[in-house]
Amino acid sequence: MKKRARIIQINGFKGLIITLFIVTCLAAGFIAFPGFVAMNIWNSVSNLPMINLYQGVLLWMIVVISVYIMSKRRIVISFGAPPELNEEELKTVMERIKKHNEIVNELKQNNIEDSQNDKNNVLK
């Protein structure tokens, strides 16, 4: 862990404008322009329907994420079934569910009785 934290300080309206300008330039340079290039390549090479800039940006993101996933040494996404419960574990889980339901039902019944008592007291 680094001992010194890097803090970016934005002073006043001028600093806010400069920060907004930097963020806009980064978005244009790393998102919009590659999306525009992907859109033009798709529209000129493909016989499929033409795409707009938004779809070009999505295509660019698909390419970037695919390259990122393929360049990893380990598998990022894995599929598998969770281990099944044996009979003993299943019985334990069912008992806990039954106990929980009994407690909830008792609380509901007490709540109903209390509300009926309150209504009777109000009517008297």
Coordinates of C-alpha atoms in Angstrom, one line a residue:
M1 CA 0.0 0.0 0.0
K2 CA 1.3 3.4 -0.9
K3 CA 2.1 5.7 2.0
R4 CA 1.2 8.9 0.1
A5 CA -2.2 9.4 -1.5
R6 CA -2.3 11.3 -4.7
I7 CA -4.9 14.1 -4.4
I8 CA -6.1 16.1 -7.3
Q9 CA -7.3 19.6 -6.2
I10 CA -9.7 21.5 -8.4
N11 CA -9.6 25.2 -7.6
G12 CA -12.5 27.4 -8.6
F13 CA -14.5 27.7 -11.8
K14 CA -11.5 27.6 -14.0
G15 CA -10.3 24.3 -12.5
L16 CA -13.8 22.9 -13.0
I17 CA -13.8 23.9 -16.7
I18 CA -10.3 22.5 -17.2
T19 CA -11.3 19.2 -15.5
L20 CA -14.4 19.0 -17.7
F21 CA -12.3 19.7 -20.8
I22 CA -9.8 16.9 -19.9
V23 CA -12.6 14.4 -19.3
T24 CA -14.3 15.3 -22.6
C25 CA -11.0 15.0 -24.5
L26 CA -10.3 11.6 -22.9
A27 CA -13.9 10.4 -23.7
A28 CA -13.5 11.6 -27.3
G29 CA -10.1 10.1 -27.7
F30 CA -10.6 6.7 -26.1
I31 CA -14.4 6.1 -26.7
A32 CA -15.9 8.3 -29.4
F33 CA -13.1 8.3 -32.0
P34 CA -12.5 4.5 -31.9
G35 CA -16.3 4.1 -32.0
F36 CA -16.4 6.4 -35.1
V37 CA -13.7 4.3 -36.7
A38 CA -15.4 1.0 -35.9
M39 CA -18.7 2.4 -37.3
N40 CA -17.0 3.5 -40.6
I41 CA -15.2 0.1 -40.9
W42 CA -18.4 -1.8 -40.3
N43 CA -20.4 0.4 -42.8
S44 CA -17.8 0.1 -45.5
V45 CA -16.9 -3.6 -45.2
S46 CA -20.1 -5.2 -44.1
N47 CA -23.1 -6.0 -46.3
L48 CA -25.2 -5.9 -43.2
P49 CA -27.3 -2.9 -42.2
M50 CA -25.5 0.3 -41.5
I51 CA -24.8 1.3 -37.9
N52 CA -24.7 4.7 -36.2
L53 CA -22.1 6.2 -33.8
Y54 CA -23.8 4.8 -30.7
Q55 CA -23.7 1.3 -32.2
G56 CA -20.1 1.9 -33.3
V57 CA -19.1 2.7 -29.7
L58 CA -20.9 -0.5 -28.5
L59 CA -18.9 -2.4 -31.2
W60 CA -15.7 -0.9 -30.0
M61 CA -16.5 -1.8 -26.4
I62 CA -17.2 -5.4 -27.4
V63 CA -13.8 -5.6 -29.2
V64 CA -12.0 -4.1 -26.2
I65 CA -13.7 -6.4 -23.6
S66 CA -13.1 -9.4 -25.8
V67 CA -9.4 -8.6 -26.2
Y68 CA -9.1 -8.0 -22.5
I69 CA -10.8 -11.4 -21.7
M70 CA -8.6 -13.2 -24.2
S71 CA -5.4 -11.7 -23.0
K72 CA -5.9 -13.0 -19.4
R73 CA -3.9 -16.1 -18.4
R74 CA -6.7 -17.5 -16.3
I75 CA -10.4 -18.0 -17.2
V76 CA -12.5 -15.1 -16.0
I77 CA -15.9 -16.7 -16.5
S78 CA -16.6 -20.2 -15.4
F79 CA -19.8 -22.3 -15.3
G80 CA -20.6 -25.0 -12.8
A81 CA -23.4 -26.4 -10.8
P82 CA -23.5 -25.8 -7.0
P83 CA -22.9 -28.9 -5.0
E84 CA -26.0 -30.7 -4.0
L85 CA -27.1 -31.2 -0.4
N86 CA -27.0 -34.6 1.1
E87 CA -30.0 -36.0 3.0
E88 CA -28.8 -34.9 6.4
E89 CA -28.1 -31.3 5.3
L90 CA -31.5 -31.2 3.5
K91 CA -33.3 -32.3 6.7
T92 CA -31.4 -29.6 8.7
V93 CA -32.4 -26.9 6.3
M94 CA -36.0 -28.0 6.2
E95 CA -36.2 -28.0 10.0
R96 CA -34.8 -24.5 10.1
I97 CA -37.3 -23.3 7.6
K98 CA -40.2 -24.9 9.6
K99 CA -39.0 -23.3 12.8
H100 CA -38.7 -19.9 11.0
N101 CA -42.2 -20.3 9.6
E102 CA -43.6 -21.1 13.0
I103 CA -42.0 -18.1 14.6
V104 CA -43.3 -15.8 11.7
N105 CA -46.8 -17.3 12.1
E106 CA -46.8 -16.7 15.8
L107 CA -45.7 -13.1 15.4
K108 CA -48.4 -12.6 12.8
Q109 CA -51.1 -14.1 15.0
N110 CA -49.9 -11.9 18.0
N111 CA -50.0 -8.9 15.8
I112 CA -53.5 -9.7 14.6
E113 CA -54.7 -10.2 18.1
D114 CA -53.1 -7.0 19.3
S115 CA -54.7 -5.0 16.5
Q116 CA -58.2 -6.6 17.3
N117 CA -57.7 -5.7 21.0
D118 CA -56.8 -2.1 20.0
K119 CA -59.9 -1.8 17.8
N120 CA -62.1 -3.2 20.6
N121 CA -60.6 -0.7 23.1
V122 CA -61.2 2.2 20.7
L123 CA -64.8 1.2 20.2
K124 CA -65.6 1.1 23.9

